[in-house]
C-alpha positions as a LaTeX table, in Angstrom:
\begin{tabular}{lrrr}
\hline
Residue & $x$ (\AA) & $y$ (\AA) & $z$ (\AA) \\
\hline
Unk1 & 0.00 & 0.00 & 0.00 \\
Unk2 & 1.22 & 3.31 & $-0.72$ \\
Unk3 & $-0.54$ & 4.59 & 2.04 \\
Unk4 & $-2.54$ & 3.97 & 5.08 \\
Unk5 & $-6.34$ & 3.29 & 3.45 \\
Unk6 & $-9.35$ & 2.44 & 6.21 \\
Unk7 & $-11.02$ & $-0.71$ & 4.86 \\
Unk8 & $-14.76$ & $-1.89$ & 5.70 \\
Unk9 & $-15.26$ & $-5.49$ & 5.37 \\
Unk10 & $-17.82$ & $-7.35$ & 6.04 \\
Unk11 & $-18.52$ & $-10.93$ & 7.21 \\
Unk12 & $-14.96$ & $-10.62$ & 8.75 \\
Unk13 & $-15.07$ & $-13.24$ & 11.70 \\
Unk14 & $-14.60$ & $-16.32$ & 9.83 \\
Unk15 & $-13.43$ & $-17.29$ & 5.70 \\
Unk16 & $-11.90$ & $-14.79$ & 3.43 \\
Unk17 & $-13.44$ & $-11.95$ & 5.93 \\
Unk18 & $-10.99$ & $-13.21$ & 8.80 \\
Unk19 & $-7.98$ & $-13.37$ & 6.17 \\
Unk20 & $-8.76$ & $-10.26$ & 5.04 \\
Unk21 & $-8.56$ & $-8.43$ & 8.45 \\
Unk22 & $-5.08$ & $-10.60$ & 9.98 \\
Unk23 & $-3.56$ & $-9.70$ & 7.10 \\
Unk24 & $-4.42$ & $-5.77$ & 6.54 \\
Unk25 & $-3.82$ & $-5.44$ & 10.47 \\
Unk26 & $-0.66$ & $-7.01$ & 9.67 \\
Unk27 & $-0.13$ & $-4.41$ & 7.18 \\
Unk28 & $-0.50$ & $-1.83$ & 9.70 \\
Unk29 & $-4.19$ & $-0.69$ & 7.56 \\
Unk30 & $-6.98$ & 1.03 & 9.74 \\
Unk31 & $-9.50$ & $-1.70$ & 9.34 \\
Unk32 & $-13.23$ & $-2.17$ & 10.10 \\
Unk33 & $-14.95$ & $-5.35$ & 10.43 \\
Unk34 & $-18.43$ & $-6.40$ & 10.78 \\
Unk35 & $-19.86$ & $-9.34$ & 11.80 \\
Unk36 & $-23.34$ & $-10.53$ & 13.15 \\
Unk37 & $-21.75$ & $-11.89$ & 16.26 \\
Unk38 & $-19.17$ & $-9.21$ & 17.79 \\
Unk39 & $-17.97$ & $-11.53$ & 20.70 \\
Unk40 & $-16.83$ & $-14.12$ & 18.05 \\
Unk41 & $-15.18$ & $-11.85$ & 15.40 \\
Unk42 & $-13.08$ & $-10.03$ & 18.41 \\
Unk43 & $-12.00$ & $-13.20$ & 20.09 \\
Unk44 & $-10.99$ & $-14.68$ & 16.04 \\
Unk45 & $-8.63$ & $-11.44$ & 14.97 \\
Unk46 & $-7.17$ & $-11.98$ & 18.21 \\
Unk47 & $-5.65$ & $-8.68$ & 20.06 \\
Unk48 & $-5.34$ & $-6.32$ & 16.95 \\
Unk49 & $-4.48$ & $-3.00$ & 18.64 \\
Unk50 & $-5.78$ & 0.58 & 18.04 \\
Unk51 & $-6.13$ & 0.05 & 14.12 \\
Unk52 & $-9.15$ & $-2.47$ & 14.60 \\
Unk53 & $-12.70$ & $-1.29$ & 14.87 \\
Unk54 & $-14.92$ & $-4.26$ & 15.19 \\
Unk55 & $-18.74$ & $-3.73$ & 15.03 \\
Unk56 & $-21.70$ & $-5.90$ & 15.19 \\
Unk57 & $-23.85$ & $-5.20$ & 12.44 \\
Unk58 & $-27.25$ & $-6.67$ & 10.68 \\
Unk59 & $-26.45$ & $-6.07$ & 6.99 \\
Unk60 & $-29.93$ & $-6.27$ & 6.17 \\
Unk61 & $-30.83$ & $-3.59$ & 8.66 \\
Unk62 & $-29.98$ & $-0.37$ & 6.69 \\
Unk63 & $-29.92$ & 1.83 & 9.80 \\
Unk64 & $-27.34$ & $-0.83$ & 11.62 \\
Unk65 & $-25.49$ & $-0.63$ & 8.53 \\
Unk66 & $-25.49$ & 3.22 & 8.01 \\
Unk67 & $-24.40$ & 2.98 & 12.08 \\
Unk68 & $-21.41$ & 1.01 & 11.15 \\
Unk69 & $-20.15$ & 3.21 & 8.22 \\
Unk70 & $-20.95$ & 6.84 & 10.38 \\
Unk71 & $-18.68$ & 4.57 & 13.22 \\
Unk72 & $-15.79$ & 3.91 & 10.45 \\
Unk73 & $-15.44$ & 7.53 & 9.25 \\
Unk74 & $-15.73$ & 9.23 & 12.73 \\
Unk75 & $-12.68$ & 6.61 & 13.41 \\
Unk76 & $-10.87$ & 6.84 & 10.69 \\
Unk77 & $-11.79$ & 9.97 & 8.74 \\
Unk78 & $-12.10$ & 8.03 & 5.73 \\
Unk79 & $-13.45$ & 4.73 & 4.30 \\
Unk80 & $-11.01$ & 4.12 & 1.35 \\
Unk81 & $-11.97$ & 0.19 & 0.42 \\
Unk82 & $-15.11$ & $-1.37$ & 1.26 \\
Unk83 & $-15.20$ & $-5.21$ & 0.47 \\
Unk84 & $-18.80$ & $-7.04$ & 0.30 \\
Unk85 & $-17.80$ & $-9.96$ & 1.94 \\
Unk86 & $-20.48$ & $-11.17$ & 4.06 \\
Unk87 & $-23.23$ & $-14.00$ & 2.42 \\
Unk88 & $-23.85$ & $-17.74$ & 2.99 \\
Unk89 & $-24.36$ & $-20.71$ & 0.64 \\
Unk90 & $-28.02$ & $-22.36$ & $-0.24$ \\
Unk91 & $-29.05$ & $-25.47$ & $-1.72$ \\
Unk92 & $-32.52$ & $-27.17$ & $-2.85$ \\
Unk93 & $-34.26$ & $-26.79$ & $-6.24$ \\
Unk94 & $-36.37$ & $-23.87$ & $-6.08$ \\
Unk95 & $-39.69$ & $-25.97$ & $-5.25$ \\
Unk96 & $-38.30$ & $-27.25$ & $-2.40$ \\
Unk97 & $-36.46$ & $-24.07$ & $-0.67$ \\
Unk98 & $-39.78$ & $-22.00$ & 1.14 \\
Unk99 & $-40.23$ & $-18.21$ & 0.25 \\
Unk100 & $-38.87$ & $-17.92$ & 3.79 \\
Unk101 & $-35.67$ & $-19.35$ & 2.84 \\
Unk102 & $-35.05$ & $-17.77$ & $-0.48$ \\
Unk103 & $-35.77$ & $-14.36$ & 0.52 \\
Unk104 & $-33.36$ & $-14.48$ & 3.56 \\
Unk105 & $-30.87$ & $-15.61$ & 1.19 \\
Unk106 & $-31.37$ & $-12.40$ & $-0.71$ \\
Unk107 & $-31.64$ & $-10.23$ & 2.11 \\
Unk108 & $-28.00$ & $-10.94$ & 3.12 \\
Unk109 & $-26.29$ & $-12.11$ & 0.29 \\
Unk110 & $-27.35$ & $-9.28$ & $-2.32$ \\
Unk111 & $-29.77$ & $-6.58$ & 0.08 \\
Unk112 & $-26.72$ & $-6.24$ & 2.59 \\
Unk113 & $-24.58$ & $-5.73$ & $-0.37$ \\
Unk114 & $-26.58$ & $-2.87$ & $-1.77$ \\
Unk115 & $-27.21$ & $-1.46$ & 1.90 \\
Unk116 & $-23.47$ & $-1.37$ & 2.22 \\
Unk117 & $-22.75$ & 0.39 & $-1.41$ \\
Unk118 & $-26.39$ & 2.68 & $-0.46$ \\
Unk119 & $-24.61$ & 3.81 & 2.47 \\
Unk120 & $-20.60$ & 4.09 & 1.61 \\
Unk121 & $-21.28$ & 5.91 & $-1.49$ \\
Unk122 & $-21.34$ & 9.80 & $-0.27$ \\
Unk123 & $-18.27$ & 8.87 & 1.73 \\
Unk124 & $-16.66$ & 8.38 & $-1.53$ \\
Unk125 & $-18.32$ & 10.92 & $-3.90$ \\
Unk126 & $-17.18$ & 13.50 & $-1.15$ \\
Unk127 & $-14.00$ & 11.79 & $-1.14$ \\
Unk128 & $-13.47$ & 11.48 & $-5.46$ \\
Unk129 & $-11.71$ & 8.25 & $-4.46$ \\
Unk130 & $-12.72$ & 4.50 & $-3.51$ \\
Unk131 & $-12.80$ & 1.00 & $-3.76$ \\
Unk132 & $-15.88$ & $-1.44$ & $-3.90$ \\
Unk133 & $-14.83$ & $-4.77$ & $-4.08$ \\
Unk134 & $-17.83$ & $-7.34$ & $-4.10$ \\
Unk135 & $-17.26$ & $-10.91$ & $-3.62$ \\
Unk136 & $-19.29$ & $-13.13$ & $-5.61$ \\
Unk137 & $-18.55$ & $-16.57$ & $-6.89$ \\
Unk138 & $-18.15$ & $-18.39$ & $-9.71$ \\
Unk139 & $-21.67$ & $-20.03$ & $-9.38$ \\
Unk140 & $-22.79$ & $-16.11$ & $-10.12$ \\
Unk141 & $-21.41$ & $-16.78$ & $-13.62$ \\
Unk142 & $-22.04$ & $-20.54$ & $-14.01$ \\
Unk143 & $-24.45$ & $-21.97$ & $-11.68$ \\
Unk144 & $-25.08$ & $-26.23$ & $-10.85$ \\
Unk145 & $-27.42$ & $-27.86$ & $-10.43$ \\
Unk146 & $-29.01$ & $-28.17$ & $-6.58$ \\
Unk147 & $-27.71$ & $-24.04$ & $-5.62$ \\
Unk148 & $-30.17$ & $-22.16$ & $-8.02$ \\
Unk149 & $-31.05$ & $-19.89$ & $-5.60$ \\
Unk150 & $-27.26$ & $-19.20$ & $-4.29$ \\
Unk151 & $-26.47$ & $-18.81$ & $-8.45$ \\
Unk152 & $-29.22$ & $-16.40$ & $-8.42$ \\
Unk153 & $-27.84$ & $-14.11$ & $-5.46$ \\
Unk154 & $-24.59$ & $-14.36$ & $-7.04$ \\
Unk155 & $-25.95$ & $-13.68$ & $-10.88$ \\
Unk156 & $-27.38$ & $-10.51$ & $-8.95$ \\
Unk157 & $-23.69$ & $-9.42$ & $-7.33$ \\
Unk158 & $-21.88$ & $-9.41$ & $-10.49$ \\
Unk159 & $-24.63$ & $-8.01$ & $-12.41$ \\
Unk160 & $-24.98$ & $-4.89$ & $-9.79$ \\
Unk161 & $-21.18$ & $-4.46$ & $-9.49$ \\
Unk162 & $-21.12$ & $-4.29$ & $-13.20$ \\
Unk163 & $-23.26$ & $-1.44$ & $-14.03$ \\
Unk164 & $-22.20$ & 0.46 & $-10.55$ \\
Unk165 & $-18.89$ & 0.87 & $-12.35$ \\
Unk166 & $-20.29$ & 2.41 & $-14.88$ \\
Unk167 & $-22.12$ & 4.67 & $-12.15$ \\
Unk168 & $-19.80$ & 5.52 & $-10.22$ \\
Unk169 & $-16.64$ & 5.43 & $-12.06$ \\
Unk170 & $-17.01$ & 9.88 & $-12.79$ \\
Unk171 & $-16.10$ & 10.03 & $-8.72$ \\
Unk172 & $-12.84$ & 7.73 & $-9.38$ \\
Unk173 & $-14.30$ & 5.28 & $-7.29$ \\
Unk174 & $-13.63$ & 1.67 & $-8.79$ \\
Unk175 & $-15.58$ & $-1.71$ & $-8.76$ \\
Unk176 & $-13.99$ & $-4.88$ & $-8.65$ \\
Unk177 & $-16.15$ & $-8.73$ & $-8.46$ \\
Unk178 & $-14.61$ & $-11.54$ & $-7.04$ \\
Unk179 & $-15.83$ & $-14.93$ & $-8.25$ \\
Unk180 & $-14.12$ & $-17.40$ & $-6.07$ \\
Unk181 & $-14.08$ & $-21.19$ & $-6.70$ \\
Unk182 & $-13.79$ & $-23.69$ & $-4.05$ \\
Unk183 & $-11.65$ & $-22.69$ & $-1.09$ \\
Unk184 & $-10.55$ & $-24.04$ & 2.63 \\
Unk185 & $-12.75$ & $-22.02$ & 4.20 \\
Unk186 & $-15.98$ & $-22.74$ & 6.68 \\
Unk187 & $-18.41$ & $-22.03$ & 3.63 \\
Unk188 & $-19.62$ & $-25.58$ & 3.31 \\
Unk189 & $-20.04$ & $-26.43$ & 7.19 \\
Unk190 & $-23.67$ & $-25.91$ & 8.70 \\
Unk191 & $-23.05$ & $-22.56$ & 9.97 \\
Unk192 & $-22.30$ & $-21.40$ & 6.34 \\
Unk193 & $-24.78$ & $-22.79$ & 4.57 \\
Unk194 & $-28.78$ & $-23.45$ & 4.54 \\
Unk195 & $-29.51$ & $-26.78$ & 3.09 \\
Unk196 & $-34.08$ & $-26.87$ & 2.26 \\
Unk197 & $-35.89$ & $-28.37$ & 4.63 \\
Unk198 & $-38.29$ & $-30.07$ & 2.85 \\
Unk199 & $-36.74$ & $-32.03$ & 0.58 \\
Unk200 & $-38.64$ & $-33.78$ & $-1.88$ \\
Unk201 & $-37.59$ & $-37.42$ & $-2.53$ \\
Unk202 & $-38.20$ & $-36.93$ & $-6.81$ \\
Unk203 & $-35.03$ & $-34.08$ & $-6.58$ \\
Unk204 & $-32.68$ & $-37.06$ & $-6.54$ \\
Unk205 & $-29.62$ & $-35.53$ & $-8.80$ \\
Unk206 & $-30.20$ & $-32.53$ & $-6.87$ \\
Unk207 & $-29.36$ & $-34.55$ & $-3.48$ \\
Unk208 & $-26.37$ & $-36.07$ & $-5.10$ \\
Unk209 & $-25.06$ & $-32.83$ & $-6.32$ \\
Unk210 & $-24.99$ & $-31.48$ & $-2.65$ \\
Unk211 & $-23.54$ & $-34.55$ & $-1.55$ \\
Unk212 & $-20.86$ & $-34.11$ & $-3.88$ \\
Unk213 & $-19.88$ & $-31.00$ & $-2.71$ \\
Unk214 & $-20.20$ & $-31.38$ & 1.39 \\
Unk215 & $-18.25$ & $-34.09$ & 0.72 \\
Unk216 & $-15.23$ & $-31.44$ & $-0.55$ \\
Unk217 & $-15.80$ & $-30.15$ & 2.60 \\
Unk218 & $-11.51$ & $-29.66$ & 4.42 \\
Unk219 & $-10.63$ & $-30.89$ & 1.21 \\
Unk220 & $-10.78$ & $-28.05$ & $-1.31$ \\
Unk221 & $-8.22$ & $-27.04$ & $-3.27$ \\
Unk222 & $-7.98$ & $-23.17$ & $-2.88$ \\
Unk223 & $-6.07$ & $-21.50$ & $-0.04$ \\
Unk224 & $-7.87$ & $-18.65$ & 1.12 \\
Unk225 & $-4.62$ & $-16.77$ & 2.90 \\
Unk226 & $-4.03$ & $-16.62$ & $-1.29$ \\
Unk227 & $-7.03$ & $-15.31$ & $-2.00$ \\
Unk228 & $-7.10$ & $-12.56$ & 0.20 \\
Unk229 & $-3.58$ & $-11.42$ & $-1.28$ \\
Unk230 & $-4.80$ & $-11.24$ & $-4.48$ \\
Unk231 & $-7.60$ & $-8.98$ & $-3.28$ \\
Unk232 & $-5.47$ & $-6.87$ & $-0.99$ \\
Unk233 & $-2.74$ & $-6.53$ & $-4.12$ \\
Unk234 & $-5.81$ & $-5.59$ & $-6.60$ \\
Unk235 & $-6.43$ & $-2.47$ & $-4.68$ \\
Unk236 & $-2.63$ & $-1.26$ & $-5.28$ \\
Unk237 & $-3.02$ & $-1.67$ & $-8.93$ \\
Unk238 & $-3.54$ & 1.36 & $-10.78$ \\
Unk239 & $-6.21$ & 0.09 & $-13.15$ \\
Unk240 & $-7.69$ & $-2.67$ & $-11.34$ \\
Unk241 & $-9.96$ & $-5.38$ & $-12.91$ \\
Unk242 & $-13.66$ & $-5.49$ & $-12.91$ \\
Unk243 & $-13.45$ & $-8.98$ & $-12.63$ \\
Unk244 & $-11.64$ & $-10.98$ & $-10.38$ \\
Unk245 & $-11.70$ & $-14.99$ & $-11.16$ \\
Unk246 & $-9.87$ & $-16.75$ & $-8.70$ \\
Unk247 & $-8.95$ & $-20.82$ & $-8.59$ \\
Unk248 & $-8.11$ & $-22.67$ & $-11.39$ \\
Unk249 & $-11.65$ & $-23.99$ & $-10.92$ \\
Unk250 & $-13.02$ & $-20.92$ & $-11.39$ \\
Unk251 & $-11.55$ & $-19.68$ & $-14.13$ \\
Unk252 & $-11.93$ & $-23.06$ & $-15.97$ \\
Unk253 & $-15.61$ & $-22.84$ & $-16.06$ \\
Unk254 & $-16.04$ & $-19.06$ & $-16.63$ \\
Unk255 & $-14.11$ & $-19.85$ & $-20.02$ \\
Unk256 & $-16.06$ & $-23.06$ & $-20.37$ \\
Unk257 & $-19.18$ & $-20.88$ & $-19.93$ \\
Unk258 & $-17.92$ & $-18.48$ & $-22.40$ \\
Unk259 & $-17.90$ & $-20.74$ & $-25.09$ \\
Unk260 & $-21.02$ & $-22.28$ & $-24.16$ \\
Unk261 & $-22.78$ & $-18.52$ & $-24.90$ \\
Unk262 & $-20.71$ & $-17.83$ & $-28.12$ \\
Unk263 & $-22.18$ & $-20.85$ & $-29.28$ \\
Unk264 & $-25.26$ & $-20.41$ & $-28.02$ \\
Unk265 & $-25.65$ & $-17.03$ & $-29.14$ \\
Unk266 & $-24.26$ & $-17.73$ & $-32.39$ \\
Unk267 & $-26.92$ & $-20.57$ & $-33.51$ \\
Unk268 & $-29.78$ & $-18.34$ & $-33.31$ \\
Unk269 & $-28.17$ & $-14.99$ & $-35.09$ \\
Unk270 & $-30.05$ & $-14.90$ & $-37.59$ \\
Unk271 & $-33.42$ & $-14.82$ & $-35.73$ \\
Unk272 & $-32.11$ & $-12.41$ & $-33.53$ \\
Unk273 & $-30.94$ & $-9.80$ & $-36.74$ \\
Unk274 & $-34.47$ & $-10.67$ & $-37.90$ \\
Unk275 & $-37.15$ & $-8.78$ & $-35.09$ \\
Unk276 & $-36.70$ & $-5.34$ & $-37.14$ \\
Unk277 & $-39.62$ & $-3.88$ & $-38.74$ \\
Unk278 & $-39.62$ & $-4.43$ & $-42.69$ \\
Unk279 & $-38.57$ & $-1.88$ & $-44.49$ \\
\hline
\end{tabular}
């Protein structure tokens, strides 16, 4: 860093959150962190010093979550990088998972998001200078079967962070997505993920699809001390990327996806040139 930045982060007591904030401390960064359960994110970044402001904060809660940024720039006097970190994983075909479960699944994974951004935002137009990083996944560019629900949060995160570039890119504040594949982290154990609770026996590749991957669970291949380097190290790069794809995983099935469209896209041109009045 070429200078001390104050970084909000959210969904910090556990995962890429938690490497986030041990390593920025490290750093010697100002650094905020949020998390639903204060006692649990202040006993995991351990005894941080004066540079730490940890906060318990509902993300989908906008006045909690406008609390928490006043809190940060009162501290700090700035908030330079915020990262959207905070979100859990969801499984069942969407006529199992209740209305219940879906929408809370919103609420946090893409609501909190936009509360966050709704909130940070005149920070950084009064500032003319900021950071949005939003992490995603790669099932927000190429969903499986058995998380259509989680695929359609995440569809929703990159599509957001992609036009709020456009947006906000006149007050030099940039937008970066992060579409993670599978990584070491506590995202697959039961605290990290909602699994539907009325499964119906007929959904039976469905059940084997989330079998396959809570059996990856301690086993995946991605470190997530990497990952939050590569984050941290985007934010020092003059022009940094709107998209950030990281394990091979990941970036083997965006490309695979890629194709997938071209061809798609390609084998019904014509009809698509064709929806113009006649002349």
């Amino acid at each position: 860093m070429e200078s001390k930045k104050t970084w909000l982060i959210t969904g910090a007591s556990k995962g890429f959150g938690l490497s986030l904030v041990r390593q920025l401390l490290i750093a010697g960064e100002h650094v905020v962190a949020t998390s639903r359960n204060l006692t649990e994110l202040i006993a995991a970044a351990g005894n941080p010093g004066e540079n730490f402001l940890p906060l318990q904060v509902d993300l989908t809660n906008e006045d909690s979550v406008a609390a928490a940024v006043t809190a940060a720039h009162k501290q700090f006097g700035s908030v330079d990088v915020v990262i959207n970190n905070a979100g859990y994983g969801i499984g069942g075909s969407i006529e199992e998972l209740t209305d219940r479960e879906t929408r809370d699944s919103f609420d946090v994974n893409v609501f909190g998001t936009i509360n966050v951004i709704r909130k940070v935002m005149p920070i950084m137009r009064a500032q003319q200078s900021g950071h949005i990083i939003n992490i995603a996944s790669i099932a927000g560019i190429t969903g499986v079967s058995g998380w259509a629900v989680y695929a359609a949060t995440k569809f929703s995160v990159v599509g957001l962070s992609e036009v709020l570039a456009d947006d906000v890119r006149a007050f030099g504040v940039k937008v970066t997505v992060v579409a993670p594949g599978a990584f070491r982290t506590s995202f697959l154990s039961k605290e990290s993920l909602v699994i539907a609770e009325n499964p119906i026996n007929e959904y039976r590749e469905v059940r084997e699809a989330h079998a396959r991957y809570l059996n990856m669970n301690g086993q995946q291949a991605g470190d997530p001390e990497k990952a939050a380097k590569a984050i941290i190290d985007v934010v020092g790069e003059e022009n940094p990327p709107l998209y950030l794809l990281l394990g091979s995983d990941a970036y083997d099935r965006a490309m695979s996806k890629l194709d997938r469209m071209e061809k798609e896209f390609k084998l019904n041109e014509e009809l698509s040139r064709s929806m113009a009045y006649s002349a």
